[in-house]
Tab-separated table of N, CA, C and O in Angstrom:
chain	number	residue	atom	x	y	z
A	1304	UNK	N	-68.140	70.591	-54.327
A	1304	UNK	CA	-68.790	69.514	-55.036
A	1304	UNK	C	-70.243	69.421	-54.576
A	1304	UNK	O	-70.555	69.738	-53.441
A	1305	UNK	N	-71.125	68.971	-55.443
A	1305	UNK	CA	-72.545	68.841	-55.115
A	1305	UNK	C	-72.848	67.434	-54.626
A	1305	UNK	O	-72.253	66.464	-55.088
A	1306	UNK	N	-73.807	67.346	-53.720
A	1306	UNK	CA	-74.235	66.044	-53.204
A	1306	UNK	C	-74.740	65.180	-54.342
A	1306	UNK	O	-75.404	65.652	-55.256
A	1307	UNK	N	-74.399	63.905	-54.289
A	1307	UNK	CA	-74.850	62.957	-55.301
A	1307	UNK	C	-73.960	62.855	-56.524
A	1307	UNK	O	-74.185	62.015	-57.383
A	1308	UNK	N	-72.928	63.699	-56.625
A	1308	UNK	CA	-72.002	63.611	-57.753
A	1308	UNK	C	-71.250	62.286	-57.656
A	1308	UNK	O	-70.693	61.956	-56.615
A	1309	UNK	N	-71.243	61.539	-58.738
A	1309	UNK	CA	-70.554	60.251	-58.728
A	1309	UNK	C	-69.077	60.442	-59.051
A	1309	UNK	O	-68.676	61.472	-59.606
A	1310	UNK	N	-68.304	59.428	-58.727
A	1310	UNK	CA	-66.874	59.454	-59.029
A	1310	UNK	C	-66.668	59.636	-60.530
A	1310	UNK	O	-65.852	60.454	-60.965
A	1311	UNK	N	-67.454	58.920	-61.334
A	1311	UNK	CA	-67.314	58.998	-62.796
A	1311	UNK	C	-67.609	60.401	-63.313
A	1311	UNK	O	-66.831	60.948	-64.109
A	1312	UNK	N	-68.710	61.005	-62.873
A	1312	UNK	CA	-69.045	62.344	-63.367
A	1312	UNK	C	-68.056	63.379	-62.838
A	1312	UNK	O	-67.733	64.343	-63.528
A	1313	UNK	N	-67.558	63.182	-61.620
A	1313	UNK	CA	-66.542	64.076	-61.064
A	1313	UNK	C	-65.292	64.050	-61.947
A	1313	UNK	O	-64.776	65.094	-62.328
A	1314	UNK	N	-64.835	62.841	-62.285
A	1314	UNK	CA	-63.640	62.710	-63.118
A	1314	UNK	C	-63.857	63.278	-64.520
A	1314	UNK	O	-62.944	63.850	-65.103
A	1315	UNK	N	-65.073	63.134	-65.056
A	1315	UNK	CA	-65.367	63.658	-66.391
A	1315	UNK	C	-65.260	65.177	-66.459
A	1315	UNK	O	-65.030	65.736	-67.529
A	1316	UNK	N	-65.410	65.842	-65.318
A	1316	UNK	CA	-65.327	67.301	-65.284
A	1316	UNK	C	-63.909	67.815	-65.045
A	1316	UNK	O	-63.703	69.024	-64.991
A	1317	UNK	N	-62.965	66.910	-64.917
A	1317	UNK	CA	-61.573	67.306	-64.675
A	1317	UNK	C	-60.790	67.362	-65.980
A	1317	UNK	O	-61.169	66.755	-66.981
A	1318	UNK	N	-59.711	68.078	-65.940
A	1318	UNK	CA	-58.861	68.236	-67.125
A	1318	UNK	C	-58.273	66.894	-67.548
A	1318	UNK	O	-57.817	66.111	-66.724
A	1319	UNK	N	-58.283	66.643	-68.857
A	1319	UNK	CA	-57.713	65.387	-69.362
A	1319	UNK	C	-56.196	65.469	-69.378
A	1319	UNK	O	-55.609	66.540	-69.267
A	1320	UNK	N	-55.568	64.315	-69.492
A	1320	UNK	CA	-54.113	64.256	-69.543
A	1320	UNK	C	-53.466	63.923	-68.217
A	1320	UNK	O	-52.243	63.796	-68.138
A	1321	UNK	N	-54.259	63.807	-67.177
A	1321	UNK	CA	-53.741	63.475	-65.857
A	1321	UNK	C	-54.434	62.208	-65.364
A	1321	UNK	O	-55.490	61.840	-65.848
A	1322	UNK	N	-53.838	61.583	-64.367
A	1322	UNK	CA	-54.443	60.420	-63.744
A	1322	UNK	C	-55.004	60.865	-62.405
A	1322	UNK	O	-54.307	61.506	-61.621
A	1323	UNK	N	-56.276	60.531	-62.162
A	1323	UNK	CA	-56.945	60.914	-60.926
A	1323	UNK	C	-57.296	59.670	-60.123
A	1323	UNK	O	-57.901	58.749	-60.647
A	1324	UNK	N	-56.897	59.662	-58.863
A	1324	UNK	CA	-57.226	58.559	-57.969
A	1324	UNK	C	-58.087	59.137	-56.853
A	1324	UNK	O	-57.670	60.052	-56.140
A	1325	UNK	N	-59.295	58.614	-56.715
A	1325	UNK	CA	-60.229	59.085	-55.694
A	1325	UNK	C	-60.205	58.105	-54.531
A	1325	UNK	O	-60.303	56.895	-54.725
A	1326	UNK	N	-60.078	58.661	-53.323
A	1326	UNK	CA	-60.077	57.835	-52.113
A	1326	UNK	C	-61.152	58.350	-51.169
A	1326	UNK	O	-61.372	59.557	-51.062
A	1327	UNK	N	-61.821	57.411	-50.486
A	1327	UNK	CA	-62.859	57.804	-49.543
A	1327	UNK	C	-62.236	58.379	-48.269
A	1327	UNK	O	-61.015	58.476	-48.154
A	1328	UNK	N	-63.073	58.746	-47.326
A	1328	UNK	CA	-62.593	59.394	-46.107
A	1328	UNK	C	-61.716	58.488	-45.243
A	1328	UNK	O	-61.018	58.963	-44.359
A	1329	UNK	N	-61.712	57.181	-45.546
A	1329	UNK	CA	-60.862	56.241	-44.809
A	1329	UNK	C	-59.596	55.884	-45.573
A	1329	UNK	O	-58.801	55.080	-45.127
A	1330	UNK	N	-59.427	56.459	-46.777
A	1330	UNK	CA	-58.229	56.213	-47.570
A	1330	UNK	C	-58.334	55.077	-48.560
A	1330	UNK	O	-57.348	54.723	-49.202
A	1331	UNK	N	-59.522	54.499	-48.710
A	1331	UNK	CA	-59.722	53.411	-49.670
A	1331	UNK	C	-59.995	53.976	-51.060
A	1331	UNK	O	-60.800	54.902	-51.206
A	1332	UNK	N	-59.357	53.427	-52.076
A	1332	UNK	CA	-59.596	53.860	-53.453
A	1332	UNK	C	-61.010	53.482	-53.864
A	1332	UNK	O	-61.452	52.361	-53.626
A	1333	UNK	N	-61.718	54.442	-54.466
A	1333	UNK	CA	-63.078	54.192	-54.943
A	1333	UNK	C	-63.163	54.528	-56.427
A	1333	UNK	O	-62.502	55.444	-56.903
A	1334	UNK	N	-63.949	53.756	-57.149
A	1334	UNK	CA	-64.085	53.965	-58.587
A	1334	UNK	C	-65.524	54.228	-59.007
A	1334	UNK	O	-65.783	54.514	-60.176
A	1335	UNK	N	-66.461	54.108	-58.063
A	1335	UNK	CA	-67.863	54.338	-58.399
A	1335	UNK	C	-68.599	54.839	-57.163
A	1335	UNK	O	-68.046	54.850	-56.067
A	1336	UNK	N	-69.853	55.219	-57.365
A	1336	UNK	CA	-70.669	55.714	-56.268
A	1336	UNK	C	-70.470	57.199	-56.051
A	1336	UNK	O	-69.676	57.841	-56.738
A	1337	UNK	N	-71.198	57.757	-55.078
A	1337	UNK	CA	-71.089	59.193	-54.824
A	1337	UNK	C	-69.762	59.564	-54.186
A	1337	UNK	O	-69.176	58.771	-53.448
A	1338	UNK	N	-69.299	60.758	-54.478
A	1338	UNK	CA	-68.072	61.274	-53.874
A	1338	UNK	C	-68.476	62.199	-52.736
A	1338	UNK	O	-69.373	63.021	-52.891
A	1339	UNK	N	-67.883	62.000	-51.578
A	1339	UNK	CA	-68.330	62.719	-50.391
A	1339	UNK	C	-67.280	63.608	-49.761
A	1339	UNK	O	-66.118	63.640	-50.179
A	1340	UNK	N	-67.709	64.309	-48.740
A	1340	UNK	CA	-66.820	65.151	-47.945
A	1340	UNK	C	-65.679	64.301	-47.390
A	1340	UNK	O	-65.891	63.160	-46.985
A	1341	UNK	N	-64.501	64.876	-47.373
A	1341	UNK	CA	-63.268	64.256	-46.891
A	1341	UNK	C	-62.718	63.185	-47.824
A	1341	UNK	O	-61.751	62.523	-47.493
A	1342	UNK	N	-63.360	63.002	-49.000
A	1342	UNK	CA	-62.732	62.175	-50.021
A	1342	UNK	C	-61.530	62.972	-50.522
A	1342	UNK	O	-61.520	64.195	-50.458
A	1343	UNK	N	-60.519	62.287	-51.001
A	1343	UNK	CA	-59.373	62.975	-51.577
A	1343	UNK	C	-59.213	62.570	-53.033
A	1343	UNK	O	-59.601	61.467	-53.423
A	1344	UNK	N	-58.666	63.482	-53.788
A	1344	UNK	CA	-58.370	63.208	-55.190
A	1344	UNK	C	-56.882	63.459	-55.374
A	1344	UNK	O	-56.399	64.566	-55.131
A	1345	UNK	N	-56.177	62.407	-55.758
A	1345	UNK	CA	-54.752	62.516	-56.042
A	1345	UNK	C	-54.597	62.715	-57.538
A	1345	UNK	O	-55.176	61.978	-58.333
A	1346	UNK	N	-53.845	63.729	-57.898
A	1346	UNK	CA	-53.647	64.067	-59.307
A	1346	UNK	C	-52.181	63.823	-59.632
A	1346	UNK	O	-51.301	64.520	-59.132
A	1347	UNK	N	-51.930	62.803	-60.459
A	1347	UNK	CA	-50.536	62.519	-60.801
A	1347	UNK	C	-50.147	63.316	-62.033
A	1347	UNK	O	-50.949	63.569	-62.920
A	1348	UNK	N	-48.923	63.748	-62.039
A	1348	UNK	CA	-48.403	64.505	-63.168
A	1348	UNK	C	-48.735	65.981	-63.096
A	1348	UNK	O	-48.625	66.703	-64.069
A	1349	UNK	N	-49.124	66.461	-61.922
A	1349	UNK	CA	-49.553	67.863	-61.848
A	1349	UNK	C	-48.798	68.732	-60.863
A	1349	UNK	O	-49.373	69.686	-60.391
A	1350	UNK	N	-47.767	68.627	-60.444
A	1350	UNK	CA	-46.906	67.563	-59.912
A	1350	UNK	C	-47.439	67.013	-58.592
A	1350	UNK	O	-47.442	67.717	-57.606
A	1351	UNK	N	-47.892	65.789	-58.664
A	1351	UNK	CA	-48.427	65.028	-57.524
A	1351	UNK	C	-49.180	65.893	-56.510
A	1351	UNK	O	-48.666	66.218	-55.454
A	1352	UNK	N	-50.379	66.261	-56.863
A	1352	UNK	CA	-51.222	67.080	-56.003
A	1352	UNK	C	-52.322	66.218	-55.399
A	1352	UNK	O	-52.822	65.300	-56.032
A	1353	UNK	N	-52.709	66.553	-54.183
A	1353	UNK	CA	-53.814	65.865	-53.518
A	1353	UNK	C	-54.753	66.939	-52.974
A	1353	UNK	O	-54.318	67.856	-52.284
A	1354	UNK	N	-56.036	66.830	-53.319
A	1354	UNK	CA	-57.023	67.787	-52.832
A	1354	UNK	C	-58.109	67.055	-52.052
A	1354	UNK	O	-58.392	65.886	-52.306
A	1355	UNK	N	-58.699	67.759	-51.105
A	1355	UNK	CA	-59.783	67.195	-50.301
A	1355	UNK	C	-61.103	67.761	-50.784
A	1355	UNK	O	-61.230	68.954	-51.000
A	1356	UNK	N	-62.085	66.893	-50.933
A	1356	UNK	CA	-63.408	67.273	-51.419
A	1356	UNK	C	-64.288	67.672	-50.242
A	1356	UNK	O	-64.245	67.048	-49.184
A	1357	UNK	N	-65.088	68.730	-50.451
A	1357	UNK	CA	-66.095	69.132	-49.474
A	1357	UNK	C	-67.427	69.224	-50.199
A	1357	UNK	O	-67.544	69.899	-51.215
A	1358	UNK	N	-68.417	68.522	-49.679
A	1358	UNK	CA	-69.778	68.583	-50.208
A	1358	UNK	C	-70.602	69.323	-49.161
A	1358	UNK	O	-70.766	68.831	-48.040
A	1359	UNK	N	-71.085	70.504	-49.508
A	1359	UNK	CA	-71.863	71.305	-48.557
A	1359	UNK	C	-73.088	70.527	-48.085
A	1359	UNK	O	-73.883	70.061	-48.880
A	1360	UNK	N	-73.180	70.345	-46.780
A	1360	UNK	CA	-74.289	69.620	-46.174
A	1360	UNK	C	-73.977	68.173	-45.841
A	1360	UNK	O	-74.653	67.561	-45.031
A	1361	UNK	N	-72.941	67.623	-46.444
A	1361	UNK	CA	-72.574	66.217	-46.225
A	1361	UNK	C	-71.615	66.125	-45.040
A	1361	UNK	O	-70.409	66.220	-45.200
A	1362	UNK	N	-72.169	65.926	-43.843
A	1362	UNK	CA	-71.331	65.873	-42.647
A	1362	UNK	C	-70.978	64.457	-42.223
A	1362	UNK	O	-70.199	64.267	-41.302
A	1363	UNK	N	-71.557	63.452	-42.900
A	1363	UNK	CA	-71.197	62.072	-42.566
A	1363	UNK	C	-70.343	61.423	-43.662
A	1363	UNK	O	-70.096	60.227	-43.648
A	1364	UNK	N	-69.913	62.232	-44.606
A	1364	UNK	CA	-68.911	61.846	-45.620
A	1364	UNK	C	-69.354	60.740	-46.571
A	1364	UNK	O	-68.523	59.999	-47.087
A	1365	UNK	N	-70.654	60.658	-46.851
A	1365	UNK	CA	-71.111	59.624	-47.779
A	1365	UNK	C	-71.514	60.179	-49.146
A	1365	UNK	O	-71.945	59.431	-50.011
A	1366	UNK	N	-71.408	61.495	-49.317
A	1366	UNK	CA	-71.713	62.101	-50.611
A	1366	UNK	C	-73.189	62.352	-50.842
A	1366	UNK	O	-73.590	62.806	-51.905
A	1367	UNK	N	-74.002	62.072	-49.838
A	1367	UNK	CA	-75.451	62.274	-49.935
A	1367	UNK	C	-75.896	63.196	-48.799
A	1367	UNK	O	-75.261	63.237	-47.755
A	1368	UNK	N	-76.992	63.893	-49.028
A	1368	UNK	CA	-77.575	64.703	-47.971
A	1368	UNK	C	-78.745	63.903	-47.400
A	1368	UNK	O	-79.706	63.609	-48.108
A	1369	UNK	N	-78.620	63.521	-46.132
A	1369	UNK	CA	-79.629	62.683	-45.487
A	1369	UNK	C	-79.989	63.264	-44.113
A	1369	UNK	O	-79.379	64.235	-43.658
A	1370	UNK	N	-80.929	62.618	-43.465
A	1370	UNK	CA	-81.324	63.057	-42.121
A	1370	UNK	C	-80.156	63.000	-41.140
A	1370	UNK	O	-80.102	63.779	-40.188
A	1371	UNK	N	-79.209	62.128	-41.367
A	1371	UNK	CA	-78.030	62.051	-40.493
A	1371	UNK	C	-77.249	63.360	-40.515
A	1371	UNK	O	-76.682	63.772	-39.501
A	1372	UNK	N	-77.225	64.011	-41.677
A	1372	UNK	CA	-76.496	65.274	-41.797
A	1372	UNK	C	-77.171	66.381	-40.998
A	1372	UNK	O	-76.508	67.122	-40.274
A	1373	UNK	N	-78.505	66.499	-41.116
A	1373	UNK	CA	-79.139	67.588	-40.368
A	1373	UNK	C	-79.175	67.297	-38.875
A	1373	UNK	O	-79.111	68.212	-38.071
A	1374	UNK	N	-79.210	66.034	-38.482
A	1374	UNK	CA	-79.130	65.702	-37.058
A	1374	UNK	C	-77.761	66.109	-36.510
A	1374	UNK	O	-77.657	66.655	-35.412
A	1375	UNK	N	-76.725	65.855	-37.278
A	1375	UNK	CA	-75.376	66.225	-36.840
A	1375	UNK	C	-75.252	67.744	-36.676
A	1375	UNK	O	-74.667	68.229	-35.705
A	1376	UNK	N	-75.837	68.494	-37.620
A	1376	UNK	CA	-75.803	69.955	-37.545
A	1376	UNK	C	-76.648	70.432	-36.357
A	1376	UNK	O	-76.234	71.325	-35.600
A	1377	UNK	N	-77.823	69.838	-36.165
A	1377	UNK	CA	-78.691	70.193	-35.040
A	1377	UNK	C	-77.959	69.964	-33.715
A	1377	UNK	O	-77.975	70.819	-32.830
A	1378	UNK	N	-77.305	68.813	-33.570
A	1378	UNK	CA	-76.577	68.509	-32.338
A	1378	UNK	C	-75.423	69.478	-32.114
A	1378	UNK	O	-75.119	69.825	-30.966
A	1379	UNK	N	-74.804	69.931	-33.190
A	1379	UNK	CA	-73.736	70.927	-33.069
A	1379	UNK	C	-74.315	72.235	-32.531
A	1379	UNK	O	-73.765	72.833	-31.605
A	1380	UNK	N	-75.425	72.670	-33.115
A	1380	UNK	CA	-76.053	73.931	-32.699
A	1380	UNK	C	-76.485	73.863	-31.232
A	1380	UNK	O	-76.309	74.820	-30.475
A	1381	UNK	N	-77.027	72.720	-30.817
A	1381	UNK	CA	-77.480	72.532	-29.435
A	1381	UNK	C	-76.337	72.201	-28.476
A	1381	UNK	O	-76.564	71.993	-27.278
A	1382	UNK	N	-75.121	72.126	-29.033
A	1382	UNK	CA	-73.910	71.819	-28.259
A	1382	UNK	C	-73.963	70.443	-27.590
A	1382	UNK	O	-73.343	70.204	-26.568
A	1383	UNK	N	-74.732	69.524	-28.211
A	1383	UNK	CA	-74.781	68.145	-27.736
A	1383	UNK	C	-73.591	67.347	-28.237
A	1383	UNK	O	-73.099	66.456	-27.554
A	1384	UNK	N	-73.165	67.634	-29.451
A	1384	UNK	CA	-72.023	66.967	-30.075
A	1384	UNK	C	-71.419	67.951	-31.071
A	1384	UNK	O	-71.774	67.963	-32.245
A	1385	UNK	N	-70.514	68.782	-30.583
A	1385	UNK	CA	-69.937	69.861	-31.378
A	1385	UNK	C	-69.007	69.288	-32.447
A	1385	UNK	O	-68.203	68.396	-32.181
A	1386	UNK	N	-69.159	69.806	-33.652
A	1386	UNK	CA	-68.288	69.408	-34.766
A	1386	UNK	C	-66.957	70.126	-34.588
A	1386	UNK	O	-66.904	71.358	-34.620
A	1387	UNK	N	-65.896	69.365	-34.411
A	1387	UNK	CA	-64.579	69.974	-34.201
A	1387	UNK	C	-63.682	69.870	-35.433
A	1387	UNK	O	-62.766	70.669	-35.595
A	1388	UNK	N	-63.958	68.917	-36.289
A	1388	UNK	CA	-63.165	68.726	-37.500
A	1388	UNK	C	-63.380	69.910	-38.439
A	1388	UNK	O	-64.509	70.236	-38.795
A	1389	UNK	N	-62.296	70.559	-38.849
A	1389	UNK	CA	-62.392	71.767	-39.676
A	1389	UNK	C	-63.056	71.524	-41.030
A	1389	UNK	O	-63.818	72.355	-41.518
A	1390	UNK	N	-62.795	70.393	-41.638
A	1390	UNK	CA	-63.406	70.085	-42.942
A	1390	UNK	C	-64.907	69.872	-42.769
A	1390	UNK	O	-65.713	70.364	-43.556
A	1391	UNK	N	-65.295	69.171	-41.714
A	1391	UNK	CA	-66.716	68.945	-41.460
A	1391	UNK	C	-67.433	70.243	-41.094
A	1391	UNK	O	-68.613	70.417	-41.401
A	1392	UNK	N	-66.723	71.171	-40.451
A	1392	UNK	CA	-67.313	72.485	-40.166
A	1392	UNK	C	-67.662	73.212	-41.460
A	1392	UNK	O	-68.724	73.818	-41.574
A	1393	UNK	N	-66.778	73.139	-42.441
A	1393	UNK	CA	-67.045	73.773	-43.733
A	1393	UNK	C	-68.222	73.080	-44.414
A	1393	UNK	O	-69.106	73.739	-44.963
A	1394	UNK	N	-68.263	71.765	-44.367
A	1394	UNK	CA	-69.371	71.016	-44.971
A	1394	UNK	C	-70.692	71.345	-44.283
A	1394	UNK	O	-71.730	71.463	-44.945
A	1395	UNK	N	-70.680	71.522	-42.978
A	1395	UNK	CA	-71.901	71.825	-42.225
A	1395	UNK	C	-72.415	73.235	-42.495
A	1395	UNK	O	-73.600	73.506	-42.323
A	1396	UNK	N	-71.550	74.115	-42.944
A	1396	UNK	CA	-71.936	75.498	-43.260
A	1396	UNK	C	-72.563	75.526	-44.655
A	1396	UNK	O	-71.992	76.011	-45.614
A	1397	UNK	N	-73.768	75.003	-44.744
A	1397	UNK	CA	-74.440	74.808	-46.038
A	1397	UNK	C	-74.725	76.099	-46.779
A	1397	UNK	O	-74.746	76.120	-48.008
A	1398	UNK	N	-74.925	77.191	-46.067
A	1398	UNK	CA	-75.226	78.450	-46.745
A	1398	UNK	C	-73.997	79.338	-46.923
A	1398	UNK	O	-74.110	80.481	-47.353
A	1399	UNK	N	-72.840	78.830	-46.595
A	1399	UNK	CA	-71.530	79.469	-46.808
A	1399	UNK	C	-71.397	80.855	-46.186
A	1399	UNK	O	-70.716	81.719	-46.723
A	1400	UNK	N	-71.991	81.047	-44.999
A	1400	UNK	CA	-71.853	82.349	-44.344
A	1400	UNK	C	-70.746	82.365	-43.288
A	1400	UNK	O	-70.574	83.334	-42.576
A	1401	UNK	N	-69.991	81.281	-43.182
A	1401	UNK	CA	-68.857	81.239	-42.275
A	1401	UNK	C	-69.164	80.737	-40.879
A	1401	UNK	O	-68.297	80.746	-40.012
A	1402	UNK	N	-70.408	80.300	-40.646
A	1402	UNK	CA	-70.757	79.764	-39.332
A	1402	UNK	C	-71.809	78.677	-39.497
A	1402	UNK	O	-72.513	78.612	-40.503
A	1403	UNK	N	-71.892	77.818	-38.491
A	1403	UNK	CA	-72.905	76.761	-38.489
A	1403	UNK	C	-74.058	77.262	-37.624
A	1403	UNK	O	-73.875	77.528	-36.436
A	1404	UNK	N	-75.219	77.412	-38.243
A	1404	UNK	CA	-76.364	77.978	-37.531
A	1404	UNK	C	-77.650	77.267	-37.930
A	1404	UNK	O	-77.644	76.354	-38.755
A	1405	UNK	N	-78.749	77.743	-37.353
A	1405	UNK	CA	-80.054	77.179	-37.679
A	1405	UNK	C	-80.383	77.334	-39.155
A	1405	UNK	O	-81.136	76.541	-39.716
A	1406	UNK	N	-79.816	78.336	-39.812
A	1406	UNK	CA	-80.036	78.504	-41.250
A	1406	UNK	C	-79.475	77.316	-42.029
A	1406	UNK	O	-80.088	76.865	-42.996
A	1407	UNK	N	-78.337	76.810	-41.606
A	1407	UNK	CA	-77.755	75.626	-42.251
A	1407	UNK	C	-78.628	74.405	-41.985
A	1407	UNK	O	-78.901	73.613	-42.890
A	1408	UNK	N	-79.076	74.274	-40.740
A	1408	UNK	CA	-79.945	73.161	-40.366
A	1408	UNK	C	-81.214	73.149	-41.219
A	1408	UNK	O	-81.582	72.124	-41.786
A	1409	UNK	N	-81.853	74.301	-41.338
A	1409	UNK	CA	-83.097	74.391	-42.111
A	1409	UNK	C	-82.833	74.090	-43.587
A	1409	UNK	O	-83.605	73.371	-44.227
A	1410	UNK	N	-81.743	74.600	-44.113
A	1410	UNK	CA	-81.411	74.346	-45.521
A	1410	UNK	C	-81.243	72.855	-45.784
A	1410	UNK	O	-81.772	72.314	-46.757
A	1411	UNK	N	-80.510	72.172	-44.919
A	1411	UNK	CA	-80.274	70.737	-45.109
A	1411	UNK	C	-81.556	69.955	-44.871
A	1411	UNK	O	-81.902	69.055	-45.652
A	1412	UNK	N	-82.310	70.281	-43.835
A	1412	UNK	CA	-83.553	69.564	-43.549
A	1412	UNK	C	-84.531	69.732	-44.709
A	1412	UNK	O	-85.169	68.760	-45.138
A	1413	UNK	N	-84.639	70.932	-45.256
A	1413	UNK	CA	-85.531	71.177	-46.396
A	1413	UNK	C	-85.102	70.362	-47.596
A	1413	UNK	O	-85.936	69.791	-48.301
A	1414	UNK	N	-83.798	70.274	-47.816
A	1414	UNK	CA	-83.284	69.494	-48.940
A	1414	UNK	C	-83.639	68.018	-48.770
A	1414	UNK	O	-84.026	67.360	-49.729
A	1415	UNK	N	-83.547	67.495	-47.564
A	1415	UNK	CA	-83.855	66.091	-47.310
A	1415	UNK	C	-85.347	65.839	-47.505
A	1415	UNK	O	-85.740	64.855	-48.130
A	1416	UNK	N	-86.174	66.739	-47.023
A	1416	UNK	CA	-87.620	66.568	-47.116
A	1416	UNK	C	-88.081	66.575	-48.581
A	1416	UNK	O	-88.988	65.842	-48.949
A	1417	UNK	N	-87.424	67.365	-49.433
A	1417	UNK	CA	-87.857	67.470	-50.825
A	1417	UNK	C	-87.284	66.377	-51.719
A	1417	UNK	O	-87.631	66.297	-52.876
A	1418	UNK	N	-86.398	65.557	-51.169
A	1418	UNK	CA	-85.803	64.480	-51.982
A	1418	UNK	C	-86.752	63.320	-52.100
A	1418	UNK	O	-87.486	62.957	-51.293
């Protein structure tokens, strides 16, 4: 999923005929606002499937790419606060090369600066 995608636009891109329930990273049902990393989408009638959303670069699970995200990646690289959560590791790997590195940090920082 891309940063800034809203719950409404996310649902509009899904197949019709099913009921979709979006929950934030704490398990609360959400109906509006951006959809973030670790949000879940429950699909009823498919037979009852639940998927976890990953937004590349969104390490604080708010659906936006902000300075908090690149600070978290920087601290991971410097081993000040290593990201141990597997889903957050995937989100932090912004360039999808299978590792969290300075390339991910630069990509996220550049994205924040240009916003």
